[in-house]
CSV table of C-alpha atoms and ligand atoms in Angstrom, one decimal:
chain,number,residue,atom,x,y,z
A,11,MET,CA,23.7,-19.3,-9.2
A,12,ASP,CA,22.8,-20.7,-12.3
A,13,SER,CA,19.0,-22.4,-11.7
A,14,TYR,CA,20.1,-25.0,-14.9
A,15,SER,CA,22.7,-26.1,-13.0
A,16,LEU,CA,21.1,-27.0,-9.9
A,17,PRO,CA,20.0,-30.9,-9.4
A,18,TYR,CA,16.4,-29.4,-9.2
A,19,THR,CA,14.1,-27.9,-11.7
A,20,PHE,CA,12.1,-24.3,-10.8
A,21,SER,CA,8.7,-23.5,-12.1
A,22,GLN,CA,8.5,-21.6,-15.0
A,23,ARG,CA,6.4,-18.6,-12.6
A,24,ALA,CA,9.6,-18.9,-10.0
A,25,GLN,CA,12.3,-18.7,-12.6
A,26,LYS,CA,10.5,-15.8,-14.1
A,27,LEU,CA,11.5,-14.3,-10.4
A,28,THR,CA,13.8,-11.7,-9.4
A,29,SER,CA,14.2,-10.3,-6.4
A,30,SER,CA,12.8,-6.7,-6.3
A,31,THR,CA,14.7,-3.2,-6.7
A,32,ILE,CA,13.4,-2.0,-3.1
A,33,ARG,CA,14.2,-5.7,-1.1
A,34,GLU,CA,18.4,-5.0,-3.0
A,35,ILE,CA,18.4,-1.7,-1.4
A,36,LEU,CA,17.0,-1.7,2.1
A,37,LYS,CA,19.6,-4.7,2.3
A,38,VAL,CA,21.7,-1.5,2.2
A,39,THR,CA,20.1,0.6,4.0
A,40,GLU,CA,20.0,-1.7,7.1
A,41,ARG,CA,23.7,0.2,8.0
A,42,PRO,CA,23.5,2.1,10.5
A,43,GLU,CA,25.2,4.9,9.2
A,44,ILE,CA,22.1,5.2,6.6
A,45,ILE,CA,19.6,8.4,6.3
A,46,SER,CA,17.0,6.0,4.6
A,47,PHE,CA,13.9,7.5,2.7
A,48,ALA,CA,13.8,4.1,1.3
A,49,GLY,CA,11.5,1.9,3.6
A,50,GLY,CA,8.1,1.5,3.9
A,51,LEU,CA,7.6,1.2,7.2
A,52,PRO,CA,5.3,3.3,9.8
A,53,SER,CA,6.8,4.5,12.7
A,54,PRO,CA,7.3,2.0,15.5
A,55,LYS,CA,6.2,5.1,17.8
A,56,GLY,CA,2.9,4.5,16.6
A,57,PHE,CA,2.6,1.0,17.4
A,58,PRO,CA,0.0,0.5,20.6
A,59,VAL,CA,2.5,-2.0,22.4
A,60,GLU,CA,1.1,-2.2,25.9
A,61,VAL,CA,-2.8,-1.8,24.7
A,62,ILE,CA,-2.1,-4.9,22.0
A,63,ASN,CA,-0.5,-6.6,25.0
A,64,LYS,CA,-3.5,-6.4,27.1
A,65,ALA,CA,-5.5,-7.8,24.5
A,66,PHE,CA,-3.9,-11.0,23.5
A,67,ASP,CA,-3.7,-11.7,27.7
A,68,ARG,CA,-7.3,-10.8,28.0
A,69,VAL,CA,-8.2,-13.3,24.9
A,70,LEU,CA,-6.2,-16.0,26.1
A,71,GLN,CA,-7.1,-15.7,29.4
A,72,ASN,CA,-10.7,-15.6,28.5
A,73,SER,CA,-10.8,-17.5,25.5
A,74,GLY,CA,-8.0,-19.4,25.0
A,75,MET,CA,-9.0,-22.8,24.1
A,76,SER,CA,-11.2,-21.2,20.9
A,77,ALA,CA,-8.4,-18.5,20.2
A,78,LEU,CA,-5.6,-21.7,19.5
A,79,GLN,CA,-8.3,-23.8,17.5
A,80,TYR,CA,-8.6,-23.3,13.8
A,81,GLY,CA,-11.4,-21.0,12.7
A,82,PRO,CA,-13.2,-20.4,9.6
A,83,THR,CA,-11.8,-19.4,6.6
A,84,GLU,CA,-14.0,-16.2,6.4
A,85,GLY,CA,-12.4,-14.8,9.3
A,86,TYR,CA,-14.0,-14.6,12.9
A,87,ALA,CA,-17.3,-13.0,12.9
A,88,PRO,CA,-17.3,-10.4,15.4
A,89,LEU,CA,-14.4,-8.9,13.3
A,90,ARG,CA,-15.9,-9.3,10.6
A,91,ALA,CA,-19.2,-7.5,11.7
A,92,TRP,CA,-16.9,-4.8,12.9
A,93,VAL,CA,-15.7,-3.9,9.7
A,94,ALA,CA,-18.6,-4.4,8.2
A,95,GLU,CA,-19.7,-1.5,10.4
A,96,ASP,CA,-16.9,0.8,10.4
A,97,LEU,CA,-16.9,0.9,6.4
A,98,SER,CA,-20.6,1.3,6.2
A,99,LYS,CA,-20.3,5.1,7.8
A,100,ASP,CA,-19.3,5.7,4.4
A,101,GLY,CA,-22.9,5.2,3.1
A,102,ALA,CA,-21.4,1.7,1.5
A,103,ASN,CA,-24.2,-0.5,3.2
A,104,VAL,CA,-21.7,-3.4,3.7
A,105,THR,CA,-22.6,-6.3,5.6
A,106,PRO,CA,-20.1,-8.8,7.5
A,107,ASP,CA,-20.6,-11.7,5.0
A,108,GLU,CA,-19.4,-9.4,1.9
A,109,VAL,CA,-15.9,-8.7,4.6
A,110,LEU,CA,-13.1,-11.9,4.1
A,111,ILE,CA,-10.3,-11.3,6.8
A,112,VAL,CA,-6.6,-11.9,5.1
A,113,SER,CA,-3.0,-12.2,6.7
A,114,GLY,CA,-2.6,-8.6,5.2
A,115,SER,CA,-3.6,-7.0,2.3
A,116,GLN,CA,-0.8,-8.2,0.6
A,117,GLN,CA,-2.3,-11.6,0.7
A,118,ALA,CA,-5.1,-10.1,-1.0
A,119,LEU,CA,-3.2,-8.9,-3.9
A,120,ASP,CA,-1.6,-12.1,-4.2
A,121,MET,CA,-5.5,-14.2,-3.6
A,122,LEU,CA,-6.5,-11.3,-6.5
A,123,GLY,CA,-4.0,-12.6,-8.9
A,124,LYS,CA,-5.4,-16.1,-8.4
A,125,LEU,CA,-8.6,-14.8,-8.5
A,126,PHE,CA,-8.8,-12.8,-11.8
A,127,ILE,CA,-5.5,-13.1,-13.8
A,128,ASP,CA,-4.6,-15.4,-16.2
A,129,PRO,CA,-1.2,-15.1,-18.8
A,130,GLY,CA,-1.6,-12.4,-20.5
A,131,SER,CA,-5.0,-11.3,-18.9
A,132,ASN,CA,-5.0,-7.2,-19.7
A,133,VAL,CA,-4.4,-5.5,-16.3
A,134,LEU,CA,-5.2,-1.9,-15.6
A,135,VAL,CA,-2.6,-0.3,-13.1
A,136,GLU,CA,-1.7,3.9,-12.4
A,137,ALA,CA,1.6,4.7,-13.8
A,138,PRO,CA,3.0,4.3,-11.2
A,139,SER,CA,1.9,2.3,-8.6
A,140,TYR,CA,2.6,-0.2,-5.8
A,141,LEU,CA,5.3,-2.0,-6.5
A,142,GLY,CA,4.3,-4.9,-4.0
A,143,ALA,CA,1.1,-5.2,-6.0
A,144,LEU,CA,3.0,-5.2,-9.5
A,145,GLN,CA,4.9,-7.8,-7.6
A,146,SER,CA,2.0,-10.3,-6.7
A,147,PHE,CA,-0.2,-10.0,-10.3
A,148,SER,CA,3.2,-9.7,-12.2
A,149,LEU,CA,3.7,-14.1,-10.9
A,150,PHE,CA,0.5,-14.7,-12.7
A,151,GLU,CA,2.0,-13.1,-16.0
A,152,PRO,CA,-0.6,-10.7,-16.4
A,153,ASN,CA,-0.1,-7.8,-19.5
A,154,TYR,CA,-0.2,-4.2,-17.7
A,155,VAL,CA,-2.1,-1.3,-19.6
A,156,ALA,CA,-1.1,1.4,-17.6
A,157,VAL,CA,-3.2,4.6,-16.9
A,158,PRO,CA,-1.4,7.6,-16.9
A,159,THR,CA,-1.6,10.1,-14.0
A,160,ASP,CA,-1.2,13.6,-13.5
A,161,GLU,CA,-0.8,16.0,-9.9
A,162,GLY,CA,-4.5,15.2,-9.2
A,163,GLY,CA,-3.4,11.2,-9.3
A,164,LEU,CA,-5.3,8.6,-11.9
A,165,ILE,CA,-6.7,10.5,-15.1
A,166,PRO,CA,-10.4,9.1,-15.4
A,167,GLU,CA,-10.2,10.4,-18.8
A,168,ALA,CA,-7.3,8.4,-20.1
A,169,LEU,CA,-9.3,5.0,-18.9
A,170,THR,CA,-11.1,4.6,-22.4
A,171,ALA,CA,-13.0,2.0,-24.0
A,172,GLU,CA,-10.0,1.1,-26.0
A,173,ARG,CA,-8.0,0.8,-23.0
A,174,ALA,CA,-10.3,-0.7,-21.0
A,175,ALA,CA,-11.2,-3.7,-23.3
A,176,GLY,CA,-11.0,-6.8,-21.9
A,177,ALA,CA,-9.4,-5.5,-18.8
A,178,ARG,CA,-9.8,-7.9,-15.9
A,179,PHE,CA,-9.5,-5.2,-13.4
A,180,ILE,CA,-8.5,-2.0,-12.3
A,181,TYR,CA,-6.2,-1.6,-9.6
A,182,ALA,CA,-6.1,2.3,-8.0
A,183,LEU,CA,-5.1,3.8,-5.0
A,184,PRO,CA,-7.3,6.8,-4.1
A,185,ASN,CA,-5.8,7.8,-0.7
A,186,PHE,CA,-2.0,9.5,-0.3
A,187,GLN,CA,-1.1,6.6,-3.0
A,188,ASN,CA,2.0,4.6,-2.7
A,189,PRO,CA,3.8,6.0,-4.0
A,190,THR,CA,3.1,9.0,-5.3
A,191,GLY,CA,1.2,10.6,-2.0
A,192,LEU,CA,-1.4,11.4,-4.4
A,193,THR,CA,-5.1,11.5,-3.8
A,194,LEU,CA,-7.7,11.6,-5.9
A,195,SER,CA,-11.2,14.1,-5.9
A,196,LEU,CA,-14.8,13.7,-5.6
A,197,GLU,CA,-14.9,14.2,-8.8
A,198,ARG,CA,-12.1,12.0,-10.4
A,199,ARG,CA,-13.8,9.0,-7.8
A,200,GLN,CA,-16.9,9.8,-9.4
A,201,ALA,CA,-16.1,9.7,-13.1
A,202,LEU,CA,-13.3,6.8,-12.5
A,203,VAL,CA,-16.2,4.9,-11.0
A,204,GLU,CA,-19.0,5.3,-13.8
A,205,ARG,CA,-16.6,4.6,-16.4
A,206,CYS,CA,-16.1,1.5,-14.6
A,207,ALA,CA,-19.4,0.9,-14.1
A,208,ALA,CA,-19.8,1.8,-18.2
A,209,LEU,CA,-17.1,-0.6,-18.9
A,210,GLN,CA,-17.6,-3.3,-17.1
A,211,VAL,CA,-14.3,-3.1,-15.0
A,212,PRO,CA,-14.1,-4.1,-11.6
A,213,ILE,CA,-12.4,-1.8,-9.2
A,214,ILE,CA,-9.9,-3.0,-6.9
A,215,GLU,CA,-9.8,-0.3,-4.2
A,216,ASP,CA,-6.8,-0.7,-2.0
A,217,ASP,CA,-6.9,1.2,1.0
A,218,PRO,CA,-4.0,0.8,3.6
A,219,TYR,CA,-3.5,5.1,4.3
A,220,GLY,CA,-6.9,6.3,3.9
A,221,GLU,CA,-7.2,6.4,7.9
A,222,LEU,CA,-3.9,8.7,7.7
A,223,ARG,CA,-5.2,12.0,6.8
A,224,TYR,CA,-3.7,14.8,8.5
A,225,ALA,CA,-4.8,17.8,5.7
A,226,GLY,CA,-7.6,18.6,3.6
A,227,GLN,CA,-10.8,16.9,3.5
A,228,ALA,CA,-11.8,13.1,3.4
A,229,GLN,CA,-12.8,12.1,0.4
A,230,PRO,CA,-15.9,8.8,0.4
A,231,GLY,CA,-14.1,5.8,-0.8
A,232,LEU,CA,-14.9,4.3,-4.4
A,233,LEU,CA,-16.6,1.7,-2.9
A,234,GLY,CA,-19.6,3.2,-1.4
A,235,LEU,CA,-19.3,5.4,-4.5
A,236,GLY,CA,-19.0,2.2,-6.8
A,237,ARG,CA,-21.8,0.9,-5.2
A,238,LYS,CA,-24.1,3.7,-6.0
A,239,ALA,CA,-23.1,3.2,-9.3
A,240,GLY,CA,-23.3,0.1,-10.4
A,241,ALA,CA,-19.5,-0.6,-10.8
A,242,THR,CA,-18.3,-3.9,-9.1
A,243,VAL,CA,-15.7,-2.5,-6.4
A,244,ILE,CA,-13.0,-5.1,-4.0
A,245,ARG,CA,-11.8,-3.1,-0.8
A,246,LEU,CA,-9.1,-4.1,0.4
A,247,GLY,CA,-8.1,-2.3,3.8
A,248,THR,CA,-5.6,-3.6,6.5
A,249,PHE,CA,-4.3,-3.1,10.5
A,250,SER,CA,-0.9,-2.6,9.1
A,251,LYS,CA,-0.7,1.0,9.5
A,252,VAL,CA,-3.7,2.2,12.1
A,253,LEU,CA,-2.2,-0.4,14.6
A,254,ALA,CA,0.9,-2.4,13.6
A,255,PRO,CA,2.1,-4.1,10.6
A,256,GLY,CA,3.6,-7.4,12.0
A,257,LEU,CA,-0.2,-8.7,13.2
A,258,ARG,CA,-0.6,-9.1,9.3
A,259,LEU,CA,-4.0,-8.8,9.3
A,260,GLY,CA,-6.2,-7.0,6.4
A,261,TYR,CA,-9.1,-7.9,4.9
A,262,ILE,CA,-11.3,-7.3,1.5
A,263,VAL,CA,-14.7,-6.4,0.9
A,264,ALA,CA,-16.7,-7.9,-2.4
A,265,PRO,CA,-19.7,-8.5,-3.4
A,266,LYS,CA,-20.7,-12.4,-2.4
A,267,PRO,CA,-19.7,-14.2,-5.5
A,268,ILE,CA,-16.3,-12.8,-5.0
A,269,VAL,CA,-16.5,-13.2,-1.5
A,270,SER,CA,-17.1,-17.1,-2.0
A,271,LYS,CA,-14.1,-18.0,-4.6
A,272,LEU,CA,-11.5,-15.9,-2.7
A,273,VAL,CA,-13.1,-17.9,0.5
A,274,GLN,CA,-12.0,-21.2,-1.7
A,275,ILE,CA,-8.6,-19.9,-2.9
A,276,LYS,CA,-7.4,-18.7,0.6
A,277,GLN,CA,-8.6,-22.2,1.5
A,278,ALA,CA,-6.1,-23.4,-0.4
A,279,THR,CA,-3.3,-20.7,0.8
A,280,ASP,CA,-3.7,-21.1,4.5
A,281,LEU,CA,-6.8,-22.1,5.6
A,282,HIS,CA,-7.3,-19.5,7.6
A,283,THR,CA,-6.2,-15.9,9.3
A,284,ALA,CA,-4.4,-16.4,12.9
A,285,THR,CA,-7.3,-17.0,15.1
A,286,LEU,CA,-6.0,-16.0,18.0
A,287,THR,CA,-4.5,-12.3,16.5
A,288,GLN,CA,-8.1,-11.7,14.4
A,289,MET,CA,-9.7,-12.1,18.7
A,290,ALA,CA,-6.9,-10.1,19.7
A,291,VAL,CA,-7.1,-6.5,17.3
A,292,TYR,CA,-11.0,-7.4,17.5
A,293,GLU,CA,-10.6,-6.6,21.2
A,294,VAL,CA,-8.6,-4.2,20.6
A,295,VAL,CA,-11.1,-1.7,18.3
A,296,LYS,CA,-14.1,-3.5,19.8
A,297,ASP,CA,-14.5,-0.2,21.9
A,298,GLY,CA,-13.5,2.4,20.2
A,299,PHE,CA,-10.0,2.7,20.8
A,300,LEU,CA,-8.5,3.6,17.1
A,301,ALA,CA,-10.7,7.2,17.9
A,302,THR,CA,-7.8,7.8,20.4
A,303,HIS,CA,-5.3,6.2,19.0
A,304,LEU,CA,-5.6,7.6,15.3
A,305,PRO,CA,-5.2,11.2,16.2
A,306,LYS,CA,-1.9,10.4,17.9
A,307,VAL,CA,-0.5,8.5,14.3
A,308,ARG,CA,-1.9,11.0,12.8
A,309,ASP,CA,0.0,13.9,14.3
A,310,LEU,CA,3.2,12.5,14.0
A,311,TYR,CA,2.6,11.7,10.2
A,312,LYS,CA,1.7,15.4,9.9
A,313,GLU,CA,5.5,16.2,11.6
A,314,GLN,CA,7.1,14.1,9.8
A,315,CYS,CA,5.8,15.6,6.7
A,316,GLY,CA,6.2,18.9,7.6
A,317,TYR,CA,10.3,18.3,8.4
A,318,MET,CA,10.8,16.6,4.7
A,319,LEU,CA,8.7,19.2,3.2
A,320,ASP,CA,10.8,22.3,4.5
A,321,ALA,CA,13.6,20.9,4.5
A,322,MET,CA,13.0,20.0,0.3
A,323,ASP,CA,11.8,23.5,0.0
A,324,GLN,CA,14.9,25.1,1.8
A,325,HIS,CA,17.3,22.9,-0.2
A,326,PHE,CA,16.0,21.1,-3.5
A,327,PRO,CA,16.6,23.5,-6.9
A,328,ASP,CA,13.7,24.9,-8.3
A,329,THR,CA,14.1,22.5,-11.2
A,330,VAL,CA,12.8,19.7,-8.5
A,331,SER,CA,8.8,19.2,-8.1
A,332,TRP,CA,7.2,16.9,-5.6
A,333,THR,CA,4.2,16.2,-4.1
A,334,ARG,CA,2.9,17.7,-0.9
A,335,PRO,CA,1.0,14.6,0.7
A,336,GLU,CA,-2.4,15.0,2.9
A,337,GLY,CA,-1.5,12.0,4.3
A,338,GLY,CA,0.3,8.9,4.2
A,339,MET,CA,4.1,8.2,4.6
A,340,PHE,CA,5.6,8.9,1.6
A,341,ILE,CA,6.7,12.7,-1.3
A,342,TRP,CA,7.3,11.6,-4.4
A,343,VAL,CA,10.0,13.6,-6.7
A,344,ASN,CA,10.1,14.9,-10.8
A,345,LEU,CA,14.0,15.2,-11.1
A,346,PRO,CA,14.9,17.3,-14.3
A,347,ALA,CA,14.5,14.8,-17.4
A,348,HIS,CA,18.1,14.5,-17.6
A,349,ILE,CA,18.8,12.8,-14.1
A,350,ASP,CA,17.6,8.9,-13.4
A,351,GLY,CA,17.0,8.5,-9.9
A,352,SER,CA,19.0,5.0,-9.8
A,353,GLN,CA,22.2,7.4,-11.0
A,354,LEU,CA,21.3,9.6,-8.1
A,355,LEU,CA,20.9,6.4,-5.9
A,356,ALA,CA,24.1,4.8,-6.6
A,357,ARG,CA,25.7,8.8,-5.5
A,358,ALA,CA,23.5,9.3,-3.0
A,359,ILE,CA,24.6,5.8,-0.9
A,360,GLU,CA,28.2,6.5,-1.3
A,361,ARG,CA,26.6,9.9,0.7
A,362,ASN,CA,24.7,7.7,3.2
A,363,VAL,CA,21.4,8.3,1.7
A,364,ALA,CA,19.2,6.3,0.5
A,365,PHE,CA,15.5,6.2,-1.1
A,366,VAL,CA,13.6,4.5,-3.8
A,367,PRO,CA,14.2,5.1,-7.3
A,368,GLY,CA,11.3,6.1,-9.3
A,369,ALA,CA,11.5,3.8,-12.7
A,370,PRO,CA,10.5,0.4,-10.9
A,371,PHE,CA,6.8,1.5,-10.0
A,372,TYR,CA,5.6,2.2,-13.7
A,373,ALA,CA,4.1,-1.6,-15.2
A,374,GLY,CA,3.8,0.2,-18.5
A,375,PRO,CA,6.5,0.6,-21.5
A,376,ASN,CA,7.5,4.1,-20.3
A,377,PRO,CA,8.7,4.4,-16.8
A,378,GLN,CA,10.1,8.1,-15.6
A,379,ALA,CA,13.3,7.5,-14.3
A,380,ASN,CA,13.6,10.6,-13.2
A,381,THR,CA,11.7,10.8,-10.6
A,382,LEU,CA,11.5,8.8,-6.9
A,383,ARG,CA,10.1,8.0,-3.5
A,384,LEU,CA,10.8,9.1,-0.1
A,385,SER,CA,9.1,8.1,2.9
A,386,PHE,CA,9.7,10.2,5.7
A,387,VAL,CA,7.9,8.9,9.0
A,388,THR,CA,10.7,6.6,10.6
A,389,VAL,CA,13.4,9.2,10.4
A,390,SER,CA,14.5,11.7,13.2
A,391,GLU,CA,14.2,15.5,11.8
A,392,GLU,CA,17.4,16.0,12.6
A,393,LYS,CA,18.3,13.4,10.2
A,394,ILE,CA,15.4,14.8,7.7
A,395,ARG,CA,16.8,17.7,7.4
A,396,GLU,CA,20.7,16.5,6.8
A,397,GLY,CA,19.7,13.3,4.5
A,398,ILE,CA,17.7,16.2,2.1
A,399,ALA,CA,20.5,18.3,2.1
A,400,ILE,CA,22.5,15.8,0.8
A,401,LEU,CA,20.3,15.2,-1.7
A,402,GLY,CA,19.4,19.0,-2.8
A,403,LYS,CA,23.1,19.6,-3.5
A,404,LEU,CA,23.7,16.0,-5.6
A,405,ILE,CA,20.9,17.1,-7.8
A,406,LYS,CA,22.5,20.3,-8.1
A,407,GLU,CA,25.6,19.2,-9.0
A,408,SER,CA,23.4,17.1,-11.6
B,23,PMP,N1,-1.1,-1.7,-0.5
B,23,PMP,C1,-0.5,-0.6,-0.1
B,23,PMP,C2,-0.5,0.3,-1.1
B,23,PMP,C3,0.9,-0.6,0.6
B,23,PMP,O1,1.7,0.4,1.1
B,23,PMP,C4,1.2,-1.9,1.2
B,23,PMP,C5,2.2,-1.9,2.3
B,23,PMP,N2,3.2,-1.3,2.3
B,23,PMP,C6,0.6,-3.3,1.5
B,23,PMP,C7,-0.5,-2.8,0.1
B,23,PMP,C8,0.2,-3.9,2.2
B,23,PMP,O2,0.0,-4.2,3.6
B,23,PMP,P1,-0.2,-5.5,4.5
B,23,PMP,O3,0.6,-4.8,5.8
B,23,PMP,O4,-1.8,-5.3,4.8
B,23,PMP,O5,0.0,-6.5,3.6
């Protein structure tokens, strides 16, 4: 309905909002007959339901009064200390007062938009980048400056003084990027933090998938490297992919002046993250549960990824190329230049297969329409093989 015919007036900000392509697609994919490679959902097989259940029970039994009370905006102190210690393993030397607990890293993206972006502010994003971040930042009306990527991910040399001029921050996903699945090499990480230090551009490092590495060598985070190089790094983490996204629990690590401002913003947003959830998750992780749990999740994701790569090797023509992720949940596909991902999707849905076309992931002026993202973690081996065979056939017919 045209908002002008309504008996109320939305803000201009709200009037500019459009539904995300992914949400529209997900509506279709709810039909049970659809083989969906579209969603970004973690596998529920990796949710430790029993362990989380017991943790909530223990917290309510032993500390019910405080677990149900309002808490500090910064977060539950023992959980902040746990996050600080966990990230310090990487050599970053994080202190608890540099940690702010949030309701999922998506909230962190919204808060950082509020903190840094004025209408027209330059913001550097990888091309392509995480759609949810673009959605969050867009509410504050930035001017996106796309940083080119290649098969090794973000190209640090592309971060020229001209491109970075006046940028409020660069938003980067160094591990198994959403949407490409690509990982930055140590050399590129080092070059990126050095450039950002020299150009005085803060880095927002979003790393929801770092713990889900099932191949290759773990690389140090931008937080530790950046601190050594004199760059400002704001690191986002989440329990969504290592425990469960329904918990809505994540964290921001940043220099204290940034944390202080973010605390004011969070206060205005929701006062604080759910006390009960913070205490229960601390109860789950405090004695090293993740060390036994994560290998199972990694094995599961590795197996799923293998099924999809194997099926793609078998069914996709030579004119198509794709990434081979070392972790995370996504494979990125480059189609021949004449095939548009959205048009392919329309035909795929007729055959009951769904994926996300690549163009919406590009914030800059030149979206590459001949791309698409495949998510492999929630579909059975049989359905992966069936769905990929159908896609391969459709691509060949194009
Ligand atoms: N950043 C990236 C790159 C993501 O893929 C996601 C989840 N899809 C998020 C942030 C948001 O995660 P959370 O559940 O912590 O809000």
